[in-house]
Coordinates of C-alpha atoms and ligand atoms in Angstrom, one line a residue:
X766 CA -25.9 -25.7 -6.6
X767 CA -24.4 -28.7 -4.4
X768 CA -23.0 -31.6 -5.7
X769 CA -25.6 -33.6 -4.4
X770 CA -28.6 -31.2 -5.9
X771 CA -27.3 -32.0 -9.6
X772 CA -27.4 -36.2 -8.7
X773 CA -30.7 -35.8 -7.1
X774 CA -31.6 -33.7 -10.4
X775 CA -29.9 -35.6 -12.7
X776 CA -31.9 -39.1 -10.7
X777 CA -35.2 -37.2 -10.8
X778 CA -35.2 -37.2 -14.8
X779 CA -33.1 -39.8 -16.1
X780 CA -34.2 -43.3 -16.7
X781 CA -32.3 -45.4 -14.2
X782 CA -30.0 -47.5 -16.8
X783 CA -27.0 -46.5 -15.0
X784 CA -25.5 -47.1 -11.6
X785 CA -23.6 -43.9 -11.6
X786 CA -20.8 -42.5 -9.8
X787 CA -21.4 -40.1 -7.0
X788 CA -18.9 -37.7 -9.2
X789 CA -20.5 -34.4 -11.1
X790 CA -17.5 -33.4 -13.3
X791 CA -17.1 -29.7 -14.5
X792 CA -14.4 -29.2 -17.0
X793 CA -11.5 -31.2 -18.3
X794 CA -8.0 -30.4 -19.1
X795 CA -5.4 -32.7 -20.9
X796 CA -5.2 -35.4 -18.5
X797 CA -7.2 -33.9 -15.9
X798 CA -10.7 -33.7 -14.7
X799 CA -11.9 -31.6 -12.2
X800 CA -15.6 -32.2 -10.2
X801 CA -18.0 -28.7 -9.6
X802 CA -16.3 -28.5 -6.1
X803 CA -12.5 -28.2 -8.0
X804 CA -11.3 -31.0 -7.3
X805 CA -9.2 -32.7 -9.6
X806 CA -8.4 -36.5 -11.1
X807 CA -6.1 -38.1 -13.0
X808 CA -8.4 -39.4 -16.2
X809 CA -7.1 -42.8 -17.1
X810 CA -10.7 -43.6 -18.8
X811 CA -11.4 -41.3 -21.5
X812 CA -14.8 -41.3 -21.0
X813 CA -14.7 -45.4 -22.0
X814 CA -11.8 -44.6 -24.2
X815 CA -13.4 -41.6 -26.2
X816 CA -11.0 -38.6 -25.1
X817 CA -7.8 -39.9 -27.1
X818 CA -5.9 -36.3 -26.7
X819 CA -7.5 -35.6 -23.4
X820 CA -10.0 -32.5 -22.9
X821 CA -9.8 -29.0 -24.5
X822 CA -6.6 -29.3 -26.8
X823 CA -6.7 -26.2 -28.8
X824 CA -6.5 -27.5 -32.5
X825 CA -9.4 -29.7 -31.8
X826 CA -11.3 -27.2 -30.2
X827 CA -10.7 -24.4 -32.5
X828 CA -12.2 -26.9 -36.0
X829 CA -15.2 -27.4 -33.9
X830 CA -15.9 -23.9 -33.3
X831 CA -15.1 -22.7 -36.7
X832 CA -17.8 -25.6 -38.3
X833 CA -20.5 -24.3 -35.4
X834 CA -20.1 -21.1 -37.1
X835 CA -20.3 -22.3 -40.6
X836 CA -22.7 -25.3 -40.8
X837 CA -24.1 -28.0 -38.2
X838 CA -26.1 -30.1 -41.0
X839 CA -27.6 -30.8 -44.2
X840 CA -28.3 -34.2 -44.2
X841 CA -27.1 -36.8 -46.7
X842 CA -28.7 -35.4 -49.6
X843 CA -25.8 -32.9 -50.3
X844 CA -22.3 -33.0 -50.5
X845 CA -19.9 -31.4 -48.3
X846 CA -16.6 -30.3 -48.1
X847 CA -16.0 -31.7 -44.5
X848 CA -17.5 -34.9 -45.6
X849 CA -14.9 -35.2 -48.5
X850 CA -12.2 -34.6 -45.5
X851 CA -13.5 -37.1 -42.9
X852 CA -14.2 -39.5 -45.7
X853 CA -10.7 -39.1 -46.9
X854 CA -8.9 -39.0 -43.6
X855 CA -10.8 -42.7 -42.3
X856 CA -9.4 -43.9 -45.6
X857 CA -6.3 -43.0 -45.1
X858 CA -5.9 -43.9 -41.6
X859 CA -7.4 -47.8 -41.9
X860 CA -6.8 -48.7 -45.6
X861 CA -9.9 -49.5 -46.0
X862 CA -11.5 -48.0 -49.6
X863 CA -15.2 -46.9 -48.7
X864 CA -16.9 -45.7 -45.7
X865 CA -20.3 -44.9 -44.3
X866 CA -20.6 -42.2 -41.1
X867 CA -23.2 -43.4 -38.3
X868 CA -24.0 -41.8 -34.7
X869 CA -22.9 -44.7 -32.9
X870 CA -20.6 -48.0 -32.6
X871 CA -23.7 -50.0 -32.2
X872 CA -25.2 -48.4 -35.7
X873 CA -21.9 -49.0 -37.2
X874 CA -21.9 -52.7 -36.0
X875 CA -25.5 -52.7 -37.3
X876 CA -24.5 -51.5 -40.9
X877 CA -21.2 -54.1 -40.7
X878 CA -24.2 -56.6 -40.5
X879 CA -26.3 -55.1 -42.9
X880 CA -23.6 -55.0 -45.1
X881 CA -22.3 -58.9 -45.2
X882 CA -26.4 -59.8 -45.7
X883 CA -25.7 -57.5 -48.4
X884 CA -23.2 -59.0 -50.0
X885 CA -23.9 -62.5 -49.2
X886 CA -27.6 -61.6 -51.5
X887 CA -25.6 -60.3 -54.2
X888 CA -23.5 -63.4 -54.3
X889 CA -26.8 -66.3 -54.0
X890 CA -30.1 -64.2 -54.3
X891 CA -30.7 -64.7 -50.5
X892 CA -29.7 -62.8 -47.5
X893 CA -26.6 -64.3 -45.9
X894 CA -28.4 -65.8 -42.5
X895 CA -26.0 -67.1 -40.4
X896 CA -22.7 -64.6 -38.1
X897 CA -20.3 -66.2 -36.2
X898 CA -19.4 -64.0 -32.9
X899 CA -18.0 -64.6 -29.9
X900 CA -18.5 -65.7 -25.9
X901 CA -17.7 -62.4 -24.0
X902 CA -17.5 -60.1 -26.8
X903 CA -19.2 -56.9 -26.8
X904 CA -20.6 -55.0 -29.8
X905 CA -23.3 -52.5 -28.2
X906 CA -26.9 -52.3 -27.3
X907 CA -29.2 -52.1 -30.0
X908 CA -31.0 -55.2 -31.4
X909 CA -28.5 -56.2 -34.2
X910 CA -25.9 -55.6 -32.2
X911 CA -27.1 -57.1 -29.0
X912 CA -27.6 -60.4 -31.0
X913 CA -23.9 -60.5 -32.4
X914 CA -23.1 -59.5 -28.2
X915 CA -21.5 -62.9 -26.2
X916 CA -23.2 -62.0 -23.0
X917 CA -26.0 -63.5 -21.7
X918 CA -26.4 -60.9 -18.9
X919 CA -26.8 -57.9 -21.4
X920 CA -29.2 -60.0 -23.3
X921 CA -31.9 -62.5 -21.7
X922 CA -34.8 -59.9 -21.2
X923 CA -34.7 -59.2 -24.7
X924 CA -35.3 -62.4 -27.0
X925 CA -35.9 -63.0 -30.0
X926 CA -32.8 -61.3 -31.0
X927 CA -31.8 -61.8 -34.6
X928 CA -31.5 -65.1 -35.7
X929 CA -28.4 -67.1 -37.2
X930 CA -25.9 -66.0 -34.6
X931 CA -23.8 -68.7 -33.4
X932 CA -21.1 -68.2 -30.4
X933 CA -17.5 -69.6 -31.1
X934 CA -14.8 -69.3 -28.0
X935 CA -12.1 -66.4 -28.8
X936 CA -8.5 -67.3 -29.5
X937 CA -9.5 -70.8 -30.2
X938 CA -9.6 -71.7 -34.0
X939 CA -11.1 -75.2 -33.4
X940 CA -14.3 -73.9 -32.0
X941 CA -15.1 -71.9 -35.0
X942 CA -14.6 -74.1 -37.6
X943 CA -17.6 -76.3 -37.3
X944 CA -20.5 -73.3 -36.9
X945 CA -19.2 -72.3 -40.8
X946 CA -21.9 -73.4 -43.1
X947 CA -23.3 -72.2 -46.5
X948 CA -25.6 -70.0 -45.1
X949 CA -22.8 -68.4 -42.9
X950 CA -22.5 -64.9 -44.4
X951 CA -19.8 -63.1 -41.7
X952 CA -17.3 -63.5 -38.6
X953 CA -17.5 -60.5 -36.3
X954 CA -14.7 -60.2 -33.6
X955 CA -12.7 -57.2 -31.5
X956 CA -9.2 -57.7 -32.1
X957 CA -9.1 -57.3 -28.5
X958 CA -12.0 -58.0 -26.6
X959 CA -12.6 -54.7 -24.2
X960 CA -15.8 -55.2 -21.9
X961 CA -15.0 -59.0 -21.8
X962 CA -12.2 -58.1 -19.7
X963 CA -9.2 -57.0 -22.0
X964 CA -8.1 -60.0 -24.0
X965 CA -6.1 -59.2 -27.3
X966 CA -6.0 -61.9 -29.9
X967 CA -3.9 -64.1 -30.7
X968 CA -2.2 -63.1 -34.2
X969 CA -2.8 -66.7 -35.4
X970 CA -6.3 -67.3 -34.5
X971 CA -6.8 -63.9 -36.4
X972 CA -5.3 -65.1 -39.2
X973 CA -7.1 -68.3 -39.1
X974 CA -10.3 -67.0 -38.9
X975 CA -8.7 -64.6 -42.2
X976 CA -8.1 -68.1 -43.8
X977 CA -12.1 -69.5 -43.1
X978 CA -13.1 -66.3 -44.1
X979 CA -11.4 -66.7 -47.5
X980 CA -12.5 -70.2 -48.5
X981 CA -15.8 -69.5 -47.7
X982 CA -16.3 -66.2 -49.4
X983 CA -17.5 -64.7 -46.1
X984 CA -17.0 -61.0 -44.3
X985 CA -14.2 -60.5 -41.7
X986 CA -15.5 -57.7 -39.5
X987 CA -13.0 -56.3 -37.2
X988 CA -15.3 -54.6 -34.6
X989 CA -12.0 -51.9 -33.6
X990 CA -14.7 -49.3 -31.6
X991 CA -12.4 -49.4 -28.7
X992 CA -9.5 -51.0 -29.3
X993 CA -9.1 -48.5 -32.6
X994 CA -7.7 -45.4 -33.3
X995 CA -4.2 -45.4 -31.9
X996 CA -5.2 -47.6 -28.8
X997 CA -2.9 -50.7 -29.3
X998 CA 0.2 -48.4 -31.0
X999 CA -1.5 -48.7 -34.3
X1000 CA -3.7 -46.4 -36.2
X1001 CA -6.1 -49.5 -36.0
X1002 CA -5.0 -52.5 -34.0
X1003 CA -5.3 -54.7 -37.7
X1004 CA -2.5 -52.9 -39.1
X1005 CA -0.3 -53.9 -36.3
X1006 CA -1.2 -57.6 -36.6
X1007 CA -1.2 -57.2 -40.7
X1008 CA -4.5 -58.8 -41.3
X1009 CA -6.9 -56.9 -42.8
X1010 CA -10.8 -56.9 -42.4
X1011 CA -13.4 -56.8 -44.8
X1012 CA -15.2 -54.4 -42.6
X1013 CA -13.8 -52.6 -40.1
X1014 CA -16.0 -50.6 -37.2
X1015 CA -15.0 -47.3 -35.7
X1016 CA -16.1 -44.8 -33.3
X1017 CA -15.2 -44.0 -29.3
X1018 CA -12.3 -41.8 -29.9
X1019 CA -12.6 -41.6 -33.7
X1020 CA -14.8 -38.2 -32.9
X1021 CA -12.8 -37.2 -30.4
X1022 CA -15.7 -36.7 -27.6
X1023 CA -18.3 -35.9 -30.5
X1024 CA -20.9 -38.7 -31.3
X1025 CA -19.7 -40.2 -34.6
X1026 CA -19.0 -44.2 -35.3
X1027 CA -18.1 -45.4 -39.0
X1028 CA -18.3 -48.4 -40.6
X1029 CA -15.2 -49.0 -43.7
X1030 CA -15.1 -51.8 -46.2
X1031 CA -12.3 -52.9 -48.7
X1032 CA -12.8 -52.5 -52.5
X1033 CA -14.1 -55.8 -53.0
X1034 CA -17.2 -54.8 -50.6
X1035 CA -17.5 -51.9 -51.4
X1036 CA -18.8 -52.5 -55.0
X1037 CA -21.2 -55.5 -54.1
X1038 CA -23.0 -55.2 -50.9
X1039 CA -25.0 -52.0 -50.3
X1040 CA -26.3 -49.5 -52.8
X1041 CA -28.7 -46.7 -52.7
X1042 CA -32.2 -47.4 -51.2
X1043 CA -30.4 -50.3 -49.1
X1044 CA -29.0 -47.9 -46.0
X1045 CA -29.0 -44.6 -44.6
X1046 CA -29.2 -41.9 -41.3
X1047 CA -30.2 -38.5 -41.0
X1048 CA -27.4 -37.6 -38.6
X1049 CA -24.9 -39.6 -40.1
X1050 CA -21.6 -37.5 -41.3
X1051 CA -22.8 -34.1 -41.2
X1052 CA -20.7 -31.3 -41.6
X1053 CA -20.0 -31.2 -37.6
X1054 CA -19.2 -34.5 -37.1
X1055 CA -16.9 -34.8 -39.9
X1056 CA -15.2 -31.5 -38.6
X1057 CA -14.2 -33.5 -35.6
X1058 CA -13.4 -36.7 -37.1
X1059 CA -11.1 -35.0 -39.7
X1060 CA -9.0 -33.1 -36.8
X1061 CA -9.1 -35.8 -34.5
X1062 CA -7.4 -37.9 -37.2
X1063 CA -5.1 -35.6 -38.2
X1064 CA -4.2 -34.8 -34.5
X1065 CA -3.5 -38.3 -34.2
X1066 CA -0.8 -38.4 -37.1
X1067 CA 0.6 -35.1 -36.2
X1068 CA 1.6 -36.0 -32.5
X1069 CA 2.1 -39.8 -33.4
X1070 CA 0.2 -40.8 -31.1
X1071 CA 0.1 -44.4 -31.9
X1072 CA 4.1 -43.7 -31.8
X1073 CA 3.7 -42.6 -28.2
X1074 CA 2.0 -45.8 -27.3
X1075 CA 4.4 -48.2 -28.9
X1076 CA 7.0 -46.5 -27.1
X1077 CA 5.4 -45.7 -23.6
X1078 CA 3.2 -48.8 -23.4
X1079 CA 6.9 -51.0 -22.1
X1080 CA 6.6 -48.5 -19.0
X1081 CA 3.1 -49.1 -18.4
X1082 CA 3.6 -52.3 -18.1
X1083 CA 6.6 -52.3 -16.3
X1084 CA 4.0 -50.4 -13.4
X1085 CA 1.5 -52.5 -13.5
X1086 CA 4.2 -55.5 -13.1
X1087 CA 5.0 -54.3 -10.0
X1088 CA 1.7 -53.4 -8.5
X1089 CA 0.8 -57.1 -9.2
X1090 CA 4.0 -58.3 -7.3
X1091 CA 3.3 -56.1 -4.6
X1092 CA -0.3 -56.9 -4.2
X1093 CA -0.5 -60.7 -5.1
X1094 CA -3.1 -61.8 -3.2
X1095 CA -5.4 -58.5 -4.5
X1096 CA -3.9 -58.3 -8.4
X1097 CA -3.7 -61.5 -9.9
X1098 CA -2.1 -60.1 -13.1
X1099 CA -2.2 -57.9 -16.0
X1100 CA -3.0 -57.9 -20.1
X1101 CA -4.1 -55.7 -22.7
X1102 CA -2.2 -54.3 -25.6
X1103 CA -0.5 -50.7 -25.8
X1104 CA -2.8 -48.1 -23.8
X1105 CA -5.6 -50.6 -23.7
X1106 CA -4.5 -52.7 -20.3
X1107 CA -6.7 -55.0 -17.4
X1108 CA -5.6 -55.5 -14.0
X1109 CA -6.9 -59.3 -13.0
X1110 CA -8.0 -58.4 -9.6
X1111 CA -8.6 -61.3 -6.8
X1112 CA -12.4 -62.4 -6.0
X1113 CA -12.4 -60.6 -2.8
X1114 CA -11.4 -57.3 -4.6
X1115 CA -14.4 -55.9 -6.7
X1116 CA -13.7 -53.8 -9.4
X1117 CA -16.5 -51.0 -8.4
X1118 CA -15.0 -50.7 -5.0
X1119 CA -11.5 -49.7 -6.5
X1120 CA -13.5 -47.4 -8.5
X1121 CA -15.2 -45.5 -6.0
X1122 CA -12.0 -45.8 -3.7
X1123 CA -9.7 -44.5 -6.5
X1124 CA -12.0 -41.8 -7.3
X1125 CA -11.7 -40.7 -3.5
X1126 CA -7.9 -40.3 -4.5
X1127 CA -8.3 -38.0 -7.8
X1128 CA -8.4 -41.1 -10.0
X1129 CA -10.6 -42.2 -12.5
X1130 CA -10.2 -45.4 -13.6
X1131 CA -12.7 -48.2 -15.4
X1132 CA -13.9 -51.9 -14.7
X1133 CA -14.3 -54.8 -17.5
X1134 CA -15.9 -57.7 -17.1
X1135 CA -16.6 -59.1 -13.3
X1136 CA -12.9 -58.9 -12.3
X1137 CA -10.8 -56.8 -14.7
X1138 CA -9.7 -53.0 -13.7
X1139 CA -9.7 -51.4 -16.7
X1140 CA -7.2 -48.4 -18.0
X1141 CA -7.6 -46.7 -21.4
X1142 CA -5.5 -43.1 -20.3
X1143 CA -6.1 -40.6 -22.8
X1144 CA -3.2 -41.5 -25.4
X1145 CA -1.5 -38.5 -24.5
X1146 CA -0.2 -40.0 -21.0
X1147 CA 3.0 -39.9 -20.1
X1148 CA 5.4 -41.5 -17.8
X1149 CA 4.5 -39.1 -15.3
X1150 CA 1.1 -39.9 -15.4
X1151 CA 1.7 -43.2 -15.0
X1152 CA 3.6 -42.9 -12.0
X1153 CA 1.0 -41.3 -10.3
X1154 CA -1.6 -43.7 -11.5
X1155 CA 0.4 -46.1 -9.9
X1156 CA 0.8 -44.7 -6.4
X1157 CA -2.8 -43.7 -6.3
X1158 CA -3.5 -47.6 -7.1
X1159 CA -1.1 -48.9 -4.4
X1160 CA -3.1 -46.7 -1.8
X1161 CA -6.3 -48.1 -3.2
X1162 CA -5.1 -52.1 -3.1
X1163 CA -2.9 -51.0 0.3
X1164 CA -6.9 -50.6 1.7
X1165 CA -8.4 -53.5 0.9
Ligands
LIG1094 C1 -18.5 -49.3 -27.0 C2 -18.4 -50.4 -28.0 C3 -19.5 -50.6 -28.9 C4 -20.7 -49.8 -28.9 O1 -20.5 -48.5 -29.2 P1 -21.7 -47.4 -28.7 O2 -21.2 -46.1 -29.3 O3 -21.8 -47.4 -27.3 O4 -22.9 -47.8 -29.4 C5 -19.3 -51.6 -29.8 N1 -18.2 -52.4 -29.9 C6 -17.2 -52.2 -29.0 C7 -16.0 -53.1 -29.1 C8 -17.3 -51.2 -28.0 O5 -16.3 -51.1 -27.2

């Protein structure tokens, strides 16, 4: 079949949700993807930050086949040995004391609500009614999740969303302060904002909404779905700024390309919030899953990855720095933290054109927001891959 035979296929059957790319991709290897014609591209995506050691490594792909061969599921009505694992291994990687396995980042943003409700009716006898989110963030697409979501484009043809959300600007303190009341039962926020357009946090607005958290007896949930798991040089970008969550949310690259999210709490939570009869899934940490979650995390520690992105994040950088000087009128400027980084491109320069047009070069790249160019390269990258990134991006802005 032709390339164009599985889009027209594909277009037949799928509900149009998607603007797609005209790409069909094939295979993958480390950094590379390659298209059912064989051609290849540079993957500095990750499949929206999912493939965090890049496609097919061999330790990963040898615990997936072994738990195909032993057991896909059971449900949560039995224990597991590969739930003890994963269980153990999100633990140990975030800090966090208890944890809960979902299918999704939006179903673990749902449960982060669920949970603060929780705890807010053990507290006072009522539901906690009131969360404080953000303009621009981004927390996913189902109803709980769209409600907590600061983007009016992703959610006007669905009201009534949940009600008590109130929108506070990110990285400013002042704004957030006077939306607390008593019925305010949780702060949600991504330590860096991804589809907003890239913004990390500032360390003291963090802390300050830490501090407003703590006087009020309310949740601090770290929504880390993307910016998570190595990303920002950090097992989780939290442990890097030293402020730690109530509840934390996990899941793009915590499966390693297999459909798992997580939702963690601290002690304190974890013993008065949610209790049986109160939450569940039928998917949710099956034996499969957790096989992939477990040796994507110890992956992770055993290459230091988050090592590799403290100390090849500077060179990153230092690239885009100079594709921004030598396309000022067409990149405005650059920010993002460790492997997570946005390119500020001009008006006139739309981030799906320099998609499509870097595609045509054998790169695949991402957009955020209305004018951020977005790069989350598999964490494995190296300088090498970065230089080539770079010179397939100076073609790209030499063409507009
Ligand atoms: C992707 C994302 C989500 C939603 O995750 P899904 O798996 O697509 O439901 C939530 N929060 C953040 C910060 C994300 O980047």
């Amino acid at each position: 079949m032709e390339k164009q035979d599985y889009i027209n296929g594909c277009e037949e059957n799928l509900l149009h949700v998607y603007n797609r790319f005209p790409v069909v991709f094939d295979h993958g290897e480390g950094m590379r993807l390659f298209d059912t014609d064989g051609k290849s591209y540079l993957d500095f995506g990750s499949g929206i930050g999912v493939m965090a050691f890049g496609y097919g490594h061999p330790d990963y792909t040898r615990a997936l086949h072994e738990q195909v061969d032993r057991l896909m599921h059971t449900s949560n009505l039995y224990y597991t040995p590969q739930l003890m694992r994963a269980a153990q291994a999100v633990c140990r990687a975030s800090g966090m004391d208890k944890v809960f396995f979902t299918n999704s980042g939006a179903e673990a943003i749902e449960g982060a609500i669920k949970t603060a409700k929780k705890y807010a009716y053990k507290k006072t006898g009522k539901a906690g009614k009131n969360v404080i989110a953000f303009n621009h963030s981004f927390h996913g697409r189902t109803v709980g999740a769209l409600s907590v979501t600061g983007n009016e484009h992703y959610r006007e043809a669905f009201y009534p969303l949940m009600d008590g959300v109130r929108f506070a600007d990110f990285n400013d303190i002042d704004s957030v302060r006077p939306l607390v009341d008593e019925d305010t039962c949780a702060i949600i926020v991504e330590p860096v904002q991804g589809e907003g357009g890239i913004i990390p946090a500032a360390k003291e607005f963090l802390l300050g909404l830490r501090q407003l958290c703590d006087e009020n007896d309310m949740l601090l949930i770290f929504d880390e779905i993307q910016c998570g798991m190595g990303r920002t040089g950090h097992m989780y970008t939290f442990l890097g700024y030293d402020i730690t969550p109530d509840v934390l949310t996990t899941a793009k690259a915590l499966g390693g390309g297999v459909p798992v999210g997580a939702f963690a709490v601290s002690k304190k939570v974890g013993e008065s919030s949610l209790q049986p009869g109160d939450h569940g899934t039928t998917y949710g940490g099956n034996p499969f899953v957790c096989a992939a979650v477990t040796a994507s995390i110890e992956l992770m520690e055993s290459l230091d990855l988050p090592g590799h992105v403290r100390k090849t994040a500077p060179y990153l950088e230092e690239k885009l720095d100079e594709l921004c000087k030598k396309h000022p009128d067409k990149v405005l400027g650059h920010r993002g933290l460790g492997f997570m980084q946005g390119l500020i491109l001009s008006p006139d320069v739309k981030p799906g054109d320099v998609v499509v047009r870097a595609l045509e070069k054998g790169l695949v790249v991402l957009t955020a927001g209305s004018d951020v160019l977005r790069l989350l390269p598999p964490l494995i990258a190296e300088k090498s891959d970065i230089d080539e990134m770079a010179e397939i991006l100076d073609g790209v802005f030499m063409s507009f």
